[in-house]
Short mmCIF file of C-alpha atoms in Angstrom, two decimals:
data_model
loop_
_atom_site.label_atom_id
_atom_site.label_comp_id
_atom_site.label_asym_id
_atom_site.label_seq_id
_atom_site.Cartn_x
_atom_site.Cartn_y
_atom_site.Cartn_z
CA UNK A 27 86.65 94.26 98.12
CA UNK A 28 88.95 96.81 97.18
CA UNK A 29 91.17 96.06 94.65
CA UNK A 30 93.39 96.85 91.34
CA UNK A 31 91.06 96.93 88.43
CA UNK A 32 91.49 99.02 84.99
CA UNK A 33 89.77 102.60 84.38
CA UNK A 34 89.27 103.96 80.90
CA UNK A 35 89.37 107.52 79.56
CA UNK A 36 86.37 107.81 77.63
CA UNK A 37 87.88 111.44 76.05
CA UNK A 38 91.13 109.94 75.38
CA UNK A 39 89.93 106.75 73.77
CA UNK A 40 89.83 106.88 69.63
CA UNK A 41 87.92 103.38 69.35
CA UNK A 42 90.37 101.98 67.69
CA UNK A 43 89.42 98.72 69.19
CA UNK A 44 93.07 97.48 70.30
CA UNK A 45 92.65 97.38 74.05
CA UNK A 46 89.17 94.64 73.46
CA UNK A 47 91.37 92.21 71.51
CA UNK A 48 94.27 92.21 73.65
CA UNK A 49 92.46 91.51 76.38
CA UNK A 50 92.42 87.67 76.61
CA UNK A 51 89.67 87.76 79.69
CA UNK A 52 86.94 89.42 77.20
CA UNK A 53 86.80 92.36 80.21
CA UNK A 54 86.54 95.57 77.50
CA UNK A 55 83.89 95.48 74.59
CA UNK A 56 83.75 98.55 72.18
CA UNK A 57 80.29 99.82 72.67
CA UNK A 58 78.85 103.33 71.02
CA UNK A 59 82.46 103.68 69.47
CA UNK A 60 84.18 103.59 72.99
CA UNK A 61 86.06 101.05 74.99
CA UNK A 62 83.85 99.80 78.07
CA UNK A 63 84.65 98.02 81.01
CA UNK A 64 81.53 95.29 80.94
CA UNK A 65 81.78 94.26 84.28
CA UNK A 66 84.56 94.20 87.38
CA UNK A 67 84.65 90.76 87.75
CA UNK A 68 86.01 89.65 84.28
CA UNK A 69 89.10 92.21 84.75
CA UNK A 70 92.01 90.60 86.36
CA UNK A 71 93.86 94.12 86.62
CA UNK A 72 96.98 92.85 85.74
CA UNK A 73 96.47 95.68 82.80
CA UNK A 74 97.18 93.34 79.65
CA UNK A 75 95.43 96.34 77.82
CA UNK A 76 97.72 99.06 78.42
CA UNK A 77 100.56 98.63 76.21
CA UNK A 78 97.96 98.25 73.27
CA UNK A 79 96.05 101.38 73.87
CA UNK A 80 97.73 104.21 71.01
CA UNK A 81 95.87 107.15 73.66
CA UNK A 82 96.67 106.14 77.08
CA UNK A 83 93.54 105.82 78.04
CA UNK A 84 93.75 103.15 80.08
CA UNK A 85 95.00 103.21 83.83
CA UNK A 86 95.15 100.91 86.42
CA UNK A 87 93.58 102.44 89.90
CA UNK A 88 92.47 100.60 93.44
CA UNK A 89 88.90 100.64 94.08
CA UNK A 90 86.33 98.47 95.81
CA UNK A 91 85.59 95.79 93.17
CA UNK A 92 84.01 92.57 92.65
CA UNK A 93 86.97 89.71 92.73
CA UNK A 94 88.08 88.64 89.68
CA UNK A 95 86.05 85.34 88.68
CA UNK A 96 87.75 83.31 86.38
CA UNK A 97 85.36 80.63 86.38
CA UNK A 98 82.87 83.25 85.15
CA UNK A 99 85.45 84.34 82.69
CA UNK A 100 86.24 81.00 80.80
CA UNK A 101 82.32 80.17 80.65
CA UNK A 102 81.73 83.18 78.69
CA UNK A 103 84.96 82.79 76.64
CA UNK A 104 83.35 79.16 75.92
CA UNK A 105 80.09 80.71 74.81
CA UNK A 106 82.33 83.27 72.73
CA UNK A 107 83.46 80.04 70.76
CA UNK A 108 87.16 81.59 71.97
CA UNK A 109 89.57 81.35 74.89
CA UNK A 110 92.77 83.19 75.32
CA UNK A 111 94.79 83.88 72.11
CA UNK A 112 98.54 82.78 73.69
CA UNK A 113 96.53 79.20 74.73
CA UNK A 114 95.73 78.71 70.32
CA UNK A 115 97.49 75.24 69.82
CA UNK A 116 99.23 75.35 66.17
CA UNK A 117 102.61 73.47 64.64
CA UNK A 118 105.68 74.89 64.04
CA UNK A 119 107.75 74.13 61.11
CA UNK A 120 111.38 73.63 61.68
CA UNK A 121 114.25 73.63 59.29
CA UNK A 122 116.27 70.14 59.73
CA UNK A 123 119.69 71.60 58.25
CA UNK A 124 121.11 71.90 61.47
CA UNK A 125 119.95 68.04 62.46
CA UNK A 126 123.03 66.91 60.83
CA UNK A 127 126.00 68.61 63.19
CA UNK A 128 126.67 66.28 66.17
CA UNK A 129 125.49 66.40 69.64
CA UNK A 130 128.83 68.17 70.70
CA UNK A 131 129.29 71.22 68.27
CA UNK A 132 125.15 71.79 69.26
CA UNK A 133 126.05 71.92 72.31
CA UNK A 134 126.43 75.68 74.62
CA UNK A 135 127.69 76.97 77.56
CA UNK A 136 124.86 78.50 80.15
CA UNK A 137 125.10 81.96 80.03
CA UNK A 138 123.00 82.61 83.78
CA UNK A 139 125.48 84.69 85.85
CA UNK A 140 122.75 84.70 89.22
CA UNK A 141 120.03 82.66 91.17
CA UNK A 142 117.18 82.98 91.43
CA UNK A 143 115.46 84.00 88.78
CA UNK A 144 112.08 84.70 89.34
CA UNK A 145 110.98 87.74 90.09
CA UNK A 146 109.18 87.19 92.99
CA UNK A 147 112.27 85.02 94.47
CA UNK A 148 114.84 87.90 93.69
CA UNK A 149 116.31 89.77 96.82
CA UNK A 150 116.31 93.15 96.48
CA UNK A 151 119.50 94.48 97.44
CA UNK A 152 121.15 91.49 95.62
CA UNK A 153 125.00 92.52 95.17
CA UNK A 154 124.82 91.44 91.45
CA UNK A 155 121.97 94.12 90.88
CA UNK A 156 124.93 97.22 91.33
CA UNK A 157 125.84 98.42 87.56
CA UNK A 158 124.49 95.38 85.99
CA UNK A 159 122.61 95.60 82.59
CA UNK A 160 118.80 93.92 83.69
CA UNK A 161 116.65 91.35 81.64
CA UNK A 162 112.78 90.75 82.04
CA UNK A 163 111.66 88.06 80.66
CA UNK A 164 108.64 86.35 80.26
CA UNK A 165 109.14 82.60 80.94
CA UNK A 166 107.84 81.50 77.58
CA UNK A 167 110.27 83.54 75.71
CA UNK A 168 113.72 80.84 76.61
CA UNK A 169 112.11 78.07 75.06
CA UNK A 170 110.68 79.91 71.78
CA UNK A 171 113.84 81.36 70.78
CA UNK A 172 116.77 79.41 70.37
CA UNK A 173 119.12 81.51 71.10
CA UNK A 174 118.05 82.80 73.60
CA UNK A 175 121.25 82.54 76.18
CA UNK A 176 123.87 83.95 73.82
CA UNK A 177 121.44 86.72 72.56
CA UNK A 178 120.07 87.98 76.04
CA UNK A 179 121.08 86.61 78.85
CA UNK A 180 125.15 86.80 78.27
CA UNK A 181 126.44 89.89 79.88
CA UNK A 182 123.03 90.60 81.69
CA UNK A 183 121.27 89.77 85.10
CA UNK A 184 118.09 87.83 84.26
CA UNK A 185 114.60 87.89 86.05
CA UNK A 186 111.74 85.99 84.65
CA UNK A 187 107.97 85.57 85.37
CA UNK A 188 104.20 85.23 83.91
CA UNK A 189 102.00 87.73 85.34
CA UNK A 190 99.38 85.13 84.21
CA UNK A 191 100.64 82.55 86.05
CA UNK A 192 101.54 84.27 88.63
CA UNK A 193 98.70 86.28 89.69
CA UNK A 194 101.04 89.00 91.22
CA UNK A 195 101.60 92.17 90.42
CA UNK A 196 106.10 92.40 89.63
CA UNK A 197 106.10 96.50 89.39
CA UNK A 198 106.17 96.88 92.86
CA UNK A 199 109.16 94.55 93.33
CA UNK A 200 110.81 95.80 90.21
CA UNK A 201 110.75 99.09 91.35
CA UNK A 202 112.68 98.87 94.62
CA UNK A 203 115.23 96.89 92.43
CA UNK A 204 115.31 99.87 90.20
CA UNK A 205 115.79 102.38 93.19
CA UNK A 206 117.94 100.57 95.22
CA UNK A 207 120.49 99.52 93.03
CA UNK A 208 122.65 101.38 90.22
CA UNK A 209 121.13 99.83 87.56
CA UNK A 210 122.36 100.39 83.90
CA UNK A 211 119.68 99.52 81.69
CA UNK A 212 117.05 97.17 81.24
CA UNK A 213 115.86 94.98 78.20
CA UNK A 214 111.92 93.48 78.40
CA UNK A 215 111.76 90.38 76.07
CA UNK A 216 108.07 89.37 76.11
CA UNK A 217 105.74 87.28 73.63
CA UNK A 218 103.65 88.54 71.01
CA UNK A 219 100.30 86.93 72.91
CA UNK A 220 98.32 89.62 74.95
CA UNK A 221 99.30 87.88 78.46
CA UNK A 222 102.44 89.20 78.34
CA UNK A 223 101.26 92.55 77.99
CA UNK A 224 101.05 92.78 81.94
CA UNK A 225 104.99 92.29 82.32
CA UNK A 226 105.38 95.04 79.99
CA UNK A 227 103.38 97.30 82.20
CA UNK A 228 104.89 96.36 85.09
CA UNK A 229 108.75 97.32 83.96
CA UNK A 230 107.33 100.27 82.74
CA UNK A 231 105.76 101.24 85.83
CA UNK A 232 108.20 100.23 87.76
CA UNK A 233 110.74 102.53 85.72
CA UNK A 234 108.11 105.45 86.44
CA UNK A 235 108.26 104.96 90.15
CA UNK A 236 111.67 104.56 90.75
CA UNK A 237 112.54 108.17 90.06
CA UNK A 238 115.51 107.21 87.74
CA UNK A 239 116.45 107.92 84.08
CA UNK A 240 117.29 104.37 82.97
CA UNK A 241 117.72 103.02 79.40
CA UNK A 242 115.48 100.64 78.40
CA UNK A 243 114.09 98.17 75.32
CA UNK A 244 111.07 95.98 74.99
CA UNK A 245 111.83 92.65 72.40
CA UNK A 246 108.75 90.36 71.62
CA UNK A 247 109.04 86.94 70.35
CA UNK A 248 107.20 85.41 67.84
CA UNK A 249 105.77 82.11 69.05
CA UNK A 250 107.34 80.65 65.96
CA UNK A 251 110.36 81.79 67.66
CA UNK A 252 111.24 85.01 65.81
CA UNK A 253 112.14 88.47 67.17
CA UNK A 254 109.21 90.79 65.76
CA UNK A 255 110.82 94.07 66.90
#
């Protein structure tokens, strides 16, 4: 079948190793000092790798492939003794000097100014895309950071997905919202766990092909809930 699976640049890649641990489907294995592609079907192609590659060497091209096999994926994960970092179950200390306040003064306004949300629900020529600031964000990212309405979505016109999840790839989408509206910048809030690598990509692409100049940011989360950058 022909499909969207990574290629990498054997002269542009410095073995730094980055690209094999960010990708969560154990798809790229430094051999000989060089990123390798082990085999088709353990690449998903949503390009998880890309943003952690320091060279560009990786690319994401259409060729005939064998289908991505997850079951064949997690087995080998299993034998690894590993799965996907962003699944790693671990507790999260909170502070209880806030528990004190009352319900009320907790309490806040939604700051959503549109529906839907997803980005595979969005219409394209939306009115509310014309001049408005645009956030991507990766579902996770509302319920890790508390403040998450007041500090991103106030003032801007929110999209969210999981390229994980979803199985689709958003840049095509996100580019005719890019080219057919007058859009004024656009802020990426991700997670730090490799999976969210792929809605990185997929702005950035999309900001490529649409053949504008726009302004744009990428924030990731801790999944303690911090901003890391």
């Amino acid at each position: 079948m022909k499909r969207k699976i990574i290629q990498i640049n054997e002269e542009k890649c410095n073995g730094c190793g980055a690209c094999a641990d960010a990708c969560h489907e154990g798809a790229i294995e430094m051999q000989n000092g060089k990123a390798k592609l082990i085999r088709d079907d353990y690449c998903d192609g949503l390009g998880n790798c890309l943003p952690a590659c320091p060279t560009g060497a990786i690319s994401i091209i259409e060729r005939e492939a064998d289908a991505f096999d997850k079951e064949a994926v997690q087995a080998r994960m299993q034998s690894r003794g590993h799965g996907c970092p962003g699944m790693k179950a671990k507790s999260i200390s909170r502070s209880d000097r806030k528990e004190s306040r009352s319900a009320a003064a907790l309490e806040m306004p939604s700051r959503l100014s549109q529906w839907p949300v997803q980005i595979k629900l969005a219409p394209v020529n939306a009115p509310y895309f014309n001049g408005a600031k645009l956030l991507v964000a990766a579902d996770c990212t509302a319920y890790a950071y508390a403040s998450f309405h007041e500090t991103f979505i106030k003032g801007r016109i929110t999209l969210i997905g999981c390229p994980k999840l979803d199985g689709i790839d958003y840049s095509e989408k996100l580019t005719e919202i890019l080219r057919c509206n007058d859009i004024k910048d656009v802020t990426v809030i991700r997670m730090e766990v490799p999976c969210c690598g792929g809605l990185e990509y997929a702005v950035k692409s999309a900001l490529q092909n649409s053949g504008k100049f726009i302004p744009w940011q990428v924030v990731t989360v801790s999944t303690e809930g911090e901003i890391l950058d």
